[in-house]
Coordinates of C-alpha atoms in Angstrom, one line a residue:
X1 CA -13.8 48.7 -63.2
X2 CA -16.3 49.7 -65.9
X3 CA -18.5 51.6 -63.0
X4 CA -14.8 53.7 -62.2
X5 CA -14.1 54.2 -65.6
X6 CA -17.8 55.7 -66.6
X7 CA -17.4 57.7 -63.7
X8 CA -13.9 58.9 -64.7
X9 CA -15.2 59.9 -67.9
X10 CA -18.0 61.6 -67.0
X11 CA -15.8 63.8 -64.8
X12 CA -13.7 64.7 -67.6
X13 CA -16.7 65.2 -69.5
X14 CA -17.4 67.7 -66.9
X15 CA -14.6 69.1 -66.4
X16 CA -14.2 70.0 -70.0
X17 CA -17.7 71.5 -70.0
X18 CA -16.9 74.0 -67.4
X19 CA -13.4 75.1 -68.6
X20 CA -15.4 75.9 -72.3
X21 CA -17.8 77.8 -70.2
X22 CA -15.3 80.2 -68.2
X23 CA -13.1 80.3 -71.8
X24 CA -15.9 81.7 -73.4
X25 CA -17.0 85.7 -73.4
X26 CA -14.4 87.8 -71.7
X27 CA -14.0 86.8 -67.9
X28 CA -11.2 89.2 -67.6
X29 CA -12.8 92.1 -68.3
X30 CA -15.8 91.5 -66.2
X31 CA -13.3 91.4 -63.0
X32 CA -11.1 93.8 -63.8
X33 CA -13.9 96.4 -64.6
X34 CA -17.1 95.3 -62.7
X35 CA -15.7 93.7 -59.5
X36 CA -11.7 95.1 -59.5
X37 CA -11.6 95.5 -55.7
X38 CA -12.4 92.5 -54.8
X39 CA -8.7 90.6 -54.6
X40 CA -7.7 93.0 -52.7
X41 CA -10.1 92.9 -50.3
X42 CA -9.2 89.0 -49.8
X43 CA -5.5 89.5 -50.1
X44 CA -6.3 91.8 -46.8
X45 CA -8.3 89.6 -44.5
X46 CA -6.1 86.9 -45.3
X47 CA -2.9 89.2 -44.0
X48 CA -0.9 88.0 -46.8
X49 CA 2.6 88.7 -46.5
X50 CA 5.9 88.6 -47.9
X51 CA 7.5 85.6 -47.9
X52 CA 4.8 83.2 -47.7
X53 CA 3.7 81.0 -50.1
X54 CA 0.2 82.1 -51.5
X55 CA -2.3 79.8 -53.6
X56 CA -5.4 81.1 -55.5
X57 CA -7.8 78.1 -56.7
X58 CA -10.5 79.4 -59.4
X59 CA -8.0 82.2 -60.3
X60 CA -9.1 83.4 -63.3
X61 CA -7.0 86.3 -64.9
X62 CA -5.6 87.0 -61.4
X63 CA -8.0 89.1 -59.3
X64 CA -6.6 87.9 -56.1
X65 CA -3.7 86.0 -57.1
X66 CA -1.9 89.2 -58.4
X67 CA -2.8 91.5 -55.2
X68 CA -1.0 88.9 -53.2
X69 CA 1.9 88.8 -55.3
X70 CA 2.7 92.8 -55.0
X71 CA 1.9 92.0 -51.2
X72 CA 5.4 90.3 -51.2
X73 CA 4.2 86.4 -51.2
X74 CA 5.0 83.8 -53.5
X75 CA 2.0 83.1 -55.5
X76 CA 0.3 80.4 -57.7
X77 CA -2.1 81.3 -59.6
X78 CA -4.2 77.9 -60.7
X79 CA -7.7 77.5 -62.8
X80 CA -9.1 75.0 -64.4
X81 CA -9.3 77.5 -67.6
X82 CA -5.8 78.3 -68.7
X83 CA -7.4 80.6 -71.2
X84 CA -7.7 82.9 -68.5
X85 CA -3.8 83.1 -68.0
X86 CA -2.9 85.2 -70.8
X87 CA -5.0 88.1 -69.4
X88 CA -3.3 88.0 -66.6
X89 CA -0.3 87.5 -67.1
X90 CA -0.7 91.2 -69.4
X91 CA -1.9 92.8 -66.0
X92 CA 0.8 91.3 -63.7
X93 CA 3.6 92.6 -65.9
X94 CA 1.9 96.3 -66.4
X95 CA 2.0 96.2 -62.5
X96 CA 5.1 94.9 -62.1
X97 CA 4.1 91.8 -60.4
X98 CA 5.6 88.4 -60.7
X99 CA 3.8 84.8 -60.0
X100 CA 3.3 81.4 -61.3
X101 CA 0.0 80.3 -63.4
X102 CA -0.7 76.7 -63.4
X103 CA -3.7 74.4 -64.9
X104 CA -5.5 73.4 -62.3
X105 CA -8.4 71.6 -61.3
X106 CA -10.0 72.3 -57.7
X107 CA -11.3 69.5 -57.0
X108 CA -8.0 67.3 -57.1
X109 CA -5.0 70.2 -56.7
X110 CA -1.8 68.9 -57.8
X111 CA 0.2 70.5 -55.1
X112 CA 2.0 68.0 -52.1
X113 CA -0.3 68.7 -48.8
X114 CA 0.5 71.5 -46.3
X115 CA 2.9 73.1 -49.5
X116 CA 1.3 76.6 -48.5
X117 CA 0.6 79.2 -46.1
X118 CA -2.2 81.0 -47.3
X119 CA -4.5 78.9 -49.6
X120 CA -7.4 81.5 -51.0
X121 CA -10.2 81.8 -53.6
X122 CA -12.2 84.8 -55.1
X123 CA -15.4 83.8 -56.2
X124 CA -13.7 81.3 -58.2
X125 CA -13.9 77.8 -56.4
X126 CA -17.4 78.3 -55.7
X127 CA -18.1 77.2 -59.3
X128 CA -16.1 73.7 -58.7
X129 CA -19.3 71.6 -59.1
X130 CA -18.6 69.1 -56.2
X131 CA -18.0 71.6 -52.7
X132 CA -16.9 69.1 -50.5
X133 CA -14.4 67.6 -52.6
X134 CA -13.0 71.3 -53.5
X135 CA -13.0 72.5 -50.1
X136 CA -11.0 69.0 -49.0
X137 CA -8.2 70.0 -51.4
X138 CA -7.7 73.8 -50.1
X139 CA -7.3 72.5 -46.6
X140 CA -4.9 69.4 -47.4
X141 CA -2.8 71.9 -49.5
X142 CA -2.3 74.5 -46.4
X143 CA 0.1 74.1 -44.3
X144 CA -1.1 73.0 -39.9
X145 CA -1.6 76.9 -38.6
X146 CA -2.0 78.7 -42.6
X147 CA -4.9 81.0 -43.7
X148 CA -8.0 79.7 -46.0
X149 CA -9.7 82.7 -47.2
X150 CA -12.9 82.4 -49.4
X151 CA -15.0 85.1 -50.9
X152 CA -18.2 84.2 -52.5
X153 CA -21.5 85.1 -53.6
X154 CA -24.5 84.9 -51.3
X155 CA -27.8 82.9 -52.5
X156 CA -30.1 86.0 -51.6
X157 CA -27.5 88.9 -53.4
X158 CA -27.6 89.8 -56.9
X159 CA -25.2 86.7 -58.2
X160 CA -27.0 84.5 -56.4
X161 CA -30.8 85.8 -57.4
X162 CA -29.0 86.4 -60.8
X163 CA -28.1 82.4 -61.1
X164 CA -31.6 81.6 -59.4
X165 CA -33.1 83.4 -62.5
X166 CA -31.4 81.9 -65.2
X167 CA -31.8 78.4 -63.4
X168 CA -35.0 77.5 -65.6
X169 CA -33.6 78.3 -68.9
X170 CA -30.5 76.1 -68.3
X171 CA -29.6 72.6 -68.9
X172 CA -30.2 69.9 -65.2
X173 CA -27.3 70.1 -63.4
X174 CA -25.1 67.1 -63.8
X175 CA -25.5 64.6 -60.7
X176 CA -24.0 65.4 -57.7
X177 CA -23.3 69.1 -58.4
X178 CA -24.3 71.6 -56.3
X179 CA -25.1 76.1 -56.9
X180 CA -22.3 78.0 -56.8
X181 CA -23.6 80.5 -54.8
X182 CA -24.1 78.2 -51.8
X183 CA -20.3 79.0 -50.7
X184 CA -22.0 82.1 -49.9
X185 CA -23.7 80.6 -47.2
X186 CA -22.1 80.3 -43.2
X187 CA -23.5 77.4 -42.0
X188 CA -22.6 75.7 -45.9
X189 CA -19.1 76.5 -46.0
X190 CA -18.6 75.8 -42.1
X191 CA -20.0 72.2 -42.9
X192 CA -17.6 72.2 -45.7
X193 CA -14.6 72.9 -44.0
X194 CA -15.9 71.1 -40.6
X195 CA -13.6 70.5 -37.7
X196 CA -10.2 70.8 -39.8
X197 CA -10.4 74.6 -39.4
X198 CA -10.4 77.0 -36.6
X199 CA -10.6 80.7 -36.0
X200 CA -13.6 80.5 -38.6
X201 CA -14.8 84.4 -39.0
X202 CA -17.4 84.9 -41.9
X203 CA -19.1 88.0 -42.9
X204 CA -21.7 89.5 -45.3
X205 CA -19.8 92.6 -47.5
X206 CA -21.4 94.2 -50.5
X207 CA -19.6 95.7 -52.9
X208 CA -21.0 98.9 -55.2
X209 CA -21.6 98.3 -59.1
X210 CA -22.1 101.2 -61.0
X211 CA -20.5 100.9 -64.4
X212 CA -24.1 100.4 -65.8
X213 CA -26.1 103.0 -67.5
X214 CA -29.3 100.9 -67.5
X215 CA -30.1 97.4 -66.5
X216 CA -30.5 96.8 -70.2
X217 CA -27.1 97.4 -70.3
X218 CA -26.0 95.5 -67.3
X219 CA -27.7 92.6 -69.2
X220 CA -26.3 92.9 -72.3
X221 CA -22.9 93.1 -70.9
X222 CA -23.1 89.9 -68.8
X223 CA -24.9 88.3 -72.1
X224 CA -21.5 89.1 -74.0
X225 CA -18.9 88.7 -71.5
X226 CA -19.9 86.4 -68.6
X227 CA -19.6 82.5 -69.6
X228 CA -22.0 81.6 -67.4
X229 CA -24.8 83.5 -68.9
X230 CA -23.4 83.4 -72.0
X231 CA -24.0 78.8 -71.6
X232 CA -27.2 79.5 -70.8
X233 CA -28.5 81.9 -73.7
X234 CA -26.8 78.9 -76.0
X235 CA -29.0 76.5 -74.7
X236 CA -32.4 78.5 -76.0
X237 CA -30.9 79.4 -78.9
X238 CA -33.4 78.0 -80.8
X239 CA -36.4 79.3 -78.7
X240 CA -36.8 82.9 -79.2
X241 CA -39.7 83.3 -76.8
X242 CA -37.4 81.8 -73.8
X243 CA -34.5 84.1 -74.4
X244 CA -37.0 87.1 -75.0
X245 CA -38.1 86.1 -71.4
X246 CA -34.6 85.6 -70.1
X247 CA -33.8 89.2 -71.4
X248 CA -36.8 90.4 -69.5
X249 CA -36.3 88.8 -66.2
X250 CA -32.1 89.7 -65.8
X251 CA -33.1 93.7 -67.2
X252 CA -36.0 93.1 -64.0
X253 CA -33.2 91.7 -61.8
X254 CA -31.1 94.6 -62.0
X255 CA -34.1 97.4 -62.1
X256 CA -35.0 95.8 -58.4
X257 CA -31.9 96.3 -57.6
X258 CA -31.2 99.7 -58.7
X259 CA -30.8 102.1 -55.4
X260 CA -30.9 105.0 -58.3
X261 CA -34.3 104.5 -59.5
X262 CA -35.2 108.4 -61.1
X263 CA -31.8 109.3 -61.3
X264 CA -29.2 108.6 -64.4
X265 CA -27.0 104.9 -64.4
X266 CA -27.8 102.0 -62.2
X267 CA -26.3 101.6 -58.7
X268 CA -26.3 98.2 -57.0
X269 CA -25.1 96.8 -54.3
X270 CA -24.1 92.8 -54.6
X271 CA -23.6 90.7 -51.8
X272 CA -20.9 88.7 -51.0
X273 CA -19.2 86.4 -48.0
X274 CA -16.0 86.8 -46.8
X275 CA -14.5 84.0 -45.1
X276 CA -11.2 83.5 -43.9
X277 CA -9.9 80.3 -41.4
X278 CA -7.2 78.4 -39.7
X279 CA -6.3 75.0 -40.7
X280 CA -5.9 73.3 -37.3
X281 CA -3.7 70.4 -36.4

């Protein structure tokens, strides 16, 4: 019993850790102005229509959740950062589009099993630290025959080299966690999702960035806005060397991957995989 409940409250430990995180910054404005298209472009390969019942996991302020809605379907929209509602909730009413948000946690959705057709996520439940267990609860919640769409960030794309350099300035990993960005990898999330699937299709997509001016300014922004980077400049706060380096290697990071080197602004193109399934049975 004691074993269950120290590993009941580390969870909750965790749990709290990461909502903070994603509550911190300004989440919404990074995907409604960086990465807008991106929803959409799930919302499509997952053929969302009206009348179904639609649920994103890792919603944030509704970058998926609120393409599906003015598709016609009836959508939750459930994160483990409330926070993120009120964002979205501003958006969904400016574009007339009406859905349900709900507090959520990934890893154990509180939704009956096979309760919806279409059960997607936009890199949002790639960040649920424990991938099996996350991936369990978007296929018990979709109904025998429903769509499980997933579009994440690949290890060897900007996000992913992005998180691989900030990796040595952060805090270990908790036990048992796993990187985000390995949802971005085939043979990873096939494993994940294993024989209760079929019809698996996955395929690399990059989408264009090229808000930036400078990769000064790409790095500035994500040190403001993004909660991620934002955790991990707190944590060598008190080491002015280390987070002179940081700044150095993420302004690096995106001068690499600047396709407009000698010309004005910063053009990049960041990877991404789009998955989308059928639950079988």
């Amino acid at each position: 019993m004691t074993t269950q409940n120290s590993t009941a409250d580390a969870d909750r430990a965790l749990k709290a850790k990461h909502r903070a995180m994603w509550a911190q910054g300004d989440y919404p404005s990074v995907a409604s102005e960086v990465i807008p298209e991106l929803g959409a472009v799930l919302v499509e390969a997952c053929d969302v229509r009206p009348g179904q019942r639609v649920l994103d996991v890792g919603a944030g302020s509704g970058n998926a959740a609120i393409p599906a809605a003015l598709a016609g379907a009836d959508v939750v929209a459930s994160d483990l950062t409330p926070e993120l509602f009120e964002a979205g909730r501003r958006v969904a009413a400016e574009q007339g589009a009406q859905l349900t948000w709900q507090e959520a946690d990934a890893e154990a959705l509180p939704f009956g099993d096979a309760e919806f057709d279409t059960v997607l996520s936009c890199v949002g439940v790639m960040f649920a630290p424990h991938h099996r267990q996350a991936a369990g609860e978007m296929v018990r919640v979709c109904r025998p025959g429903g769509t499980i769409g997933l579009l994440s960030w690949t290890p060897q794309g900007f996000i992913g080299r992005m998180f691989a350099a900030m990796k040595p300035y952060a805090p270990p990993p908790p036990p048992g966690a796993q990187p985000p960005p390995l949802w971005g990898d085939e043979d990873h999330v096939r494993g994940l999702l294993g024989d209760r699937v079929t019809d698996v299709r996955a395929e690399r997509r990059t989408v264009r960035i090229d808000l930036f001016p400078t990769p000064e300014a790409f790095r500035d922004y994500f040190k403001e806005r993004y909660g991620p980077t934002i955790s991990v400049y707190k944590n060598i706060a008190g080491e002015p060397d280390r987070a002179a380096a940081l700044d150095g290697d993420l302004a690096a990071l995106a001068r690499d991957g600047n396709l407009a080197a000698g010309q004005d602004g910063t053009v990049m193109e960041w990877e991404y995989l789009l998955v989308t399934a059928r639950r079988a049975g």
